Structure formats: structure tokens, C-alpha cells
Short mmCIF file of N, CA, C and O in Angstrom, two decimals:
data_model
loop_
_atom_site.label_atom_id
_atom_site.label_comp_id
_atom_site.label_asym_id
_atom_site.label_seq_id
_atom_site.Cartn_x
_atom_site.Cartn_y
_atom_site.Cartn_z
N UNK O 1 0.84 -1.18 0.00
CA UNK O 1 0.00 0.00 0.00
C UNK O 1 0.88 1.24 0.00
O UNK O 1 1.98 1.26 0.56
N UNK O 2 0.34 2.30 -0.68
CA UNK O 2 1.48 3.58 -0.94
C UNK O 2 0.35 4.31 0.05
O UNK O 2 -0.86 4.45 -0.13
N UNK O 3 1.49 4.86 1.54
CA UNK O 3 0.87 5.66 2.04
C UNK O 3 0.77 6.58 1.79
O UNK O 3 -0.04 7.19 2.48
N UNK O 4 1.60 7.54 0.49
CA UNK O 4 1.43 8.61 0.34
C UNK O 4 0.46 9.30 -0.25
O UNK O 4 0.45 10.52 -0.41
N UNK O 5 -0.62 8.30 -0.66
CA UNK O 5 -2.12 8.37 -1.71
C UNK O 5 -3.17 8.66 -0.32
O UNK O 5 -3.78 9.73 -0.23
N UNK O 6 -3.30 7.52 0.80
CA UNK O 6 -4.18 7.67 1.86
C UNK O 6 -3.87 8.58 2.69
O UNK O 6 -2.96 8.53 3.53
N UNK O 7 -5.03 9.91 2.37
CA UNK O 7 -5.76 10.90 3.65
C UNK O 7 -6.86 10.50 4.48
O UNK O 7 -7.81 9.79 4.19
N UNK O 8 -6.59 11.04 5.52
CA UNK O 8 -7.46 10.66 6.37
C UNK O 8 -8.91 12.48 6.58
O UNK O 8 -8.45 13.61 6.77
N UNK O 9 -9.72 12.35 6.52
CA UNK O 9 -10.50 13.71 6.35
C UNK O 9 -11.68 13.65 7.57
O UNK O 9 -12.52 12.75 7.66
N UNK O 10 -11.55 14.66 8.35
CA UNK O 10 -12.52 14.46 8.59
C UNK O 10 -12.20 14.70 10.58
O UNK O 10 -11.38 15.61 10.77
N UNK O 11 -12.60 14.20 11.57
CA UNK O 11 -11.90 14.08 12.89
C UNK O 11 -12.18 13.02 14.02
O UNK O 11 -13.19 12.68 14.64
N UNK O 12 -10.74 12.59 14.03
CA UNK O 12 -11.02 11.05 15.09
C UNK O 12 -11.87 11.70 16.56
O UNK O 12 -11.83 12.74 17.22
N UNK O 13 -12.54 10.53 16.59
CA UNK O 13 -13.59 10.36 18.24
C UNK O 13 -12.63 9.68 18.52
O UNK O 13 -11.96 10.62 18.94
N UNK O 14 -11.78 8.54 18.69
CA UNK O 14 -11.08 7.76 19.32
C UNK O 14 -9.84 7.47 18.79
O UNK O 14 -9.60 7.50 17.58
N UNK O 15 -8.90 7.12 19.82
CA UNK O 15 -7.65 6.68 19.17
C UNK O 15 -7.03 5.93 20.62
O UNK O 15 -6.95 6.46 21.73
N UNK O 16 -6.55 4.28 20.20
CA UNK O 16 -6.38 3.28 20.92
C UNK O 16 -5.04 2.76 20.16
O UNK O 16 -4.80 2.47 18.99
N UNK O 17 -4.27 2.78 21.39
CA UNK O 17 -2.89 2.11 21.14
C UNK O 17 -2.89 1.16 21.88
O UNK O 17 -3.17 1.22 23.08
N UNK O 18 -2.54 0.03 21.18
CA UNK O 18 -2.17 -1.66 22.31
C UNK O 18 -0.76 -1.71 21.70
O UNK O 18 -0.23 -1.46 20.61
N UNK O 19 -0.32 -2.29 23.33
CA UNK O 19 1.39 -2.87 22.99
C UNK O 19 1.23 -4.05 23.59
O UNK O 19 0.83 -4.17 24.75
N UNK O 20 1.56 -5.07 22.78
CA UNK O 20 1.93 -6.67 23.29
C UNK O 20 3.19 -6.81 23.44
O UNK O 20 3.96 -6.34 22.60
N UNK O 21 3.74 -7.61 24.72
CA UNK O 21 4.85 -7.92 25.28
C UNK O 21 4.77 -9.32 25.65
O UNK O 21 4.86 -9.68 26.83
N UNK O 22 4.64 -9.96 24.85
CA UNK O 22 4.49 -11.21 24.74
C UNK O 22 5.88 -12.13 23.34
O UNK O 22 6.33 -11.87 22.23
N UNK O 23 6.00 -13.14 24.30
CA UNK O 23 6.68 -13.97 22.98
C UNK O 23 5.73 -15.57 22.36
O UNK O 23 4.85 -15.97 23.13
N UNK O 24 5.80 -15.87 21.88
CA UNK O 24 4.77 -16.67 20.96
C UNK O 24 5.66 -18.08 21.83
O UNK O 24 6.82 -18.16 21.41
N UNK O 25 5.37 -19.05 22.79
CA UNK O 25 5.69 -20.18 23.12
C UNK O 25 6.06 -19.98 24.38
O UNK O 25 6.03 -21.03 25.02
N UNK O 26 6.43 -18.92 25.07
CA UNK O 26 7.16 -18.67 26.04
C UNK O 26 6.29 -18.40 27.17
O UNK O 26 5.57 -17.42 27.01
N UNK O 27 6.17 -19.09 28.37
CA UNK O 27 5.37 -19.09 29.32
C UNK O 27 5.17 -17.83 30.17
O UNK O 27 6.24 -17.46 30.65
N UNK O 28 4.12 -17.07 30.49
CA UNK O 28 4.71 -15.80 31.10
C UNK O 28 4.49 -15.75 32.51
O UNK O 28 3.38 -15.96 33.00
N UNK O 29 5.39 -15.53 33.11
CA UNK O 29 4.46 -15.37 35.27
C UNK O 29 3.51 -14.46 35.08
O UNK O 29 3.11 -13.85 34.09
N UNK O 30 3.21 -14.47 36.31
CA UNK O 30 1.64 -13.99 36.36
C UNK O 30 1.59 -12.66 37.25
O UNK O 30 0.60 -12.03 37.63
N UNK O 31 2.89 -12.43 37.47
CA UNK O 31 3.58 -10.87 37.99
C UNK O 31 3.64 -10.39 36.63
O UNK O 31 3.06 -9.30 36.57
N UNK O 32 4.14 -10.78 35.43
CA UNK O 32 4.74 -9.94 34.45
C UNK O 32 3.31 -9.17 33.51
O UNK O 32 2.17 -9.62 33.44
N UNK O 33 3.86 -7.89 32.84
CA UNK O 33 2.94 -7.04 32.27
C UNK O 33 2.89 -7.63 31.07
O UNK O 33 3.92 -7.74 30.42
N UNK O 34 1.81 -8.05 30.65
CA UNK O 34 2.05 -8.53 28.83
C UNK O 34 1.13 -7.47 27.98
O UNK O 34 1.57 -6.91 26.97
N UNK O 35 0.44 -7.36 28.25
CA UNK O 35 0.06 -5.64 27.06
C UNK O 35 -0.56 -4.59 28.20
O UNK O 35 -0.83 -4.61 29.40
N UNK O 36 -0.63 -3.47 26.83
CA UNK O 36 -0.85 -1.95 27.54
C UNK O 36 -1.77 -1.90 26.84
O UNK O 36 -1.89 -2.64 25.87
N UNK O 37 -2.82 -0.80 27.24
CA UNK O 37 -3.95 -0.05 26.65
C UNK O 37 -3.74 1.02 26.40
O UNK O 37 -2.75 1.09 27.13
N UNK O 38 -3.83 2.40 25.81
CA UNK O 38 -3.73 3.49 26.04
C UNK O 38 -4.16 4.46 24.94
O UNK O 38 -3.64 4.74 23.87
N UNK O 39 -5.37 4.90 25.60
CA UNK O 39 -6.77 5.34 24.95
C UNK O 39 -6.89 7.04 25.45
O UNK O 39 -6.93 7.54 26.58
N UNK O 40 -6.92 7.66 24.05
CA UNK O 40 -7.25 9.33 24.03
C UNK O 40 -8.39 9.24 23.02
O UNK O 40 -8.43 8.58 21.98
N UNK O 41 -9.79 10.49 23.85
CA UNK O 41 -10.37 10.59 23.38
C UNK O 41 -10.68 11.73 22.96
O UNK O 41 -10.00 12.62 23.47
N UNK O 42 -11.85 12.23 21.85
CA UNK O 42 -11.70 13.61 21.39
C UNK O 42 -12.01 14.59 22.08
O UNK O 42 -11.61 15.70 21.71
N UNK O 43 -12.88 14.43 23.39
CA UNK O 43 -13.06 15.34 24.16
C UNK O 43 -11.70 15.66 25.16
O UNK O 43 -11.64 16.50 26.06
N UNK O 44 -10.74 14.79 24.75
CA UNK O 44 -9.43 15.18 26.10
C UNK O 44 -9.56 13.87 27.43
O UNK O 44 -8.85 13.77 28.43
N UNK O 45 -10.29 13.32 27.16
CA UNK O 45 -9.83 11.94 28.10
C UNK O 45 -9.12 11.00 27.56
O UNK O 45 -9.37 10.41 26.51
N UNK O 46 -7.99 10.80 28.47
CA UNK O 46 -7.18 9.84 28.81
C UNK O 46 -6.71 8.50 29.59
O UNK O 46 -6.31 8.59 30.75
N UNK O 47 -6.76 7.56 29.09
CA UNK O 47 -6.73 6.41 29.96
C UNK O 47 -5.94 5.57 29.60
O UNK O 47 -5.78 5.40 28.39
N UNK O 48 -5.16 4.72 30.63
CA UNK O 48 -4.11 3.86 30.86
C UNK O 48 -4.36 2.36 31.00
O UNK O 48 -4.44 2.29 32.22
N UNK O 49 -4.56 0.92 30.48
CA UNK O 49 -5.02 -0.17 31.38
C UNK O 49 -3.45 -0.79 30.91
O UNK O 49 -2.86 -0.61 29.84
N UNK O 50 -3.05 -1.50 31.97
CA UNK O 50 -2.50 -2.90 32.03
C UNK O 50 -2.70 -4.05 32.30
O UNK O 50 -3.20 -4.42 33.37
N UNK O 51 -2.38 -4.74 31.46
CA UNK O 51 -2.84 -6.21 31.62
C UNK O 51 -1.51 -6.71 31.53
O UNK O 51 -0.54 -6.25 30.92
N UNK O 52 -1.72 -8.46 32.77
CA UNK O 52 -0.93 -9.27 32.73
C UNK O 52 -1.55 -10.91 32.93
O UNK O 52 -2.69 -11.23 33.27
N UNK O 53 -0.43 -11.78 32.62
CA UNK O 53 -0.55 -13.13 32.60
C UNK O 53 -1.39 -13.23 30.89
O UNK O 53 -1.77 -12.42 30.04
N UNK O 54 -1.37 -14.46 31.05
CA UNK O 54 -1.77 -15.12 29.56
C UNK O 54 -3.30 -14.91 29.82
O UNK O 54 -3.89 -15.24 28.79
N UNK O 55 -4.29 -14.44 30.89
CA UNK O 55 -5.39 -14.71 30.80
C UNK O 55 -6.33 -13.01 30.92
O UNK O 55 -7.50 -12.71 31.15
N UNK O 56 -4.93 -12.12 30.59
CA UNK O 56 -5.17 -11.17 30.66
C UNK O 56 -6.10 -10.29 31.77
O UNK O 56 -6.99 -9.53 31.40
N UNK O 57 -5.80 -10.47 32.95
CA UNK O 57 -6.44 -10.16 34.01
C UNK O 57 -5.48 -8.45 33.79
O UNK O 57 -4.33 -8.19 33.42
N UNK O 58 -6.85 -7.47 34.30
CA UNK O 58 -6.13 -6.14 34.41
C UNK O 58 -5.87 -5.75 36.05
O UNK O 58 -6.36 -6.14 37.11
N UNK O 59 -4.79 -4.70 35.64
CA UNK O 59 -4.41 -4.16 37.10
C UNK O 59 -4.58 -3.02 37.17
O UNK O 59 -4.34 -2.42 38.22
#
């Protein structure tokens, strides 16, 4: 895809970033962080979640 053709027009209500910290086979403890949430919205709210373990329980 040539990004230099796709505009975007118009104005986001939402915008959601996930980060996975995970490796594909590798067992994870259930202390460790395996993804992030991190959600801005158009009115100016901001929010943070973390999740850990393989069963994704948040903290």
C-alpha cells in the first residue's frame, strides 16, 4: 500500500494504542505485564489499562 495516496479527512472520536509484550511459546508469570492499553479521546480523556498473565487479568 502507498501511504502517500491515503488521507485521512474528517476528525477522530477515538484513538487506541495496544502494545503486546508477549513472545509466541514462552510461558509468562503472572507478575509480568504482557500488554498496555492506552486510549485518548476527542473530548481530552485519557486512559491507561495494564494487563498481565496469559489470561489477561487487568491491574
Amino acid at each position: 500500500m502507498n501511504l502517500g495516496t491515503c488521507r485521512f479527512e474528517g476528525f477522530a472520536t477515538k484513538m487506541k494504542l495496544v502494545s503486546y509484550n508477549r513472545i509466541d511459546g514462552k510461558p509468562t508469570r503472572a507478575i509480568e505485564e504482557t500488554e498496555q492499553h492506552f486510549t485518548l479521546t476527542r473530548d481530552g480523556r485519557i486512559w491507561f489499562s495494564g494487563y498481565r498473565n496469559e489470561n489477561n487479568s487487568q491491574e
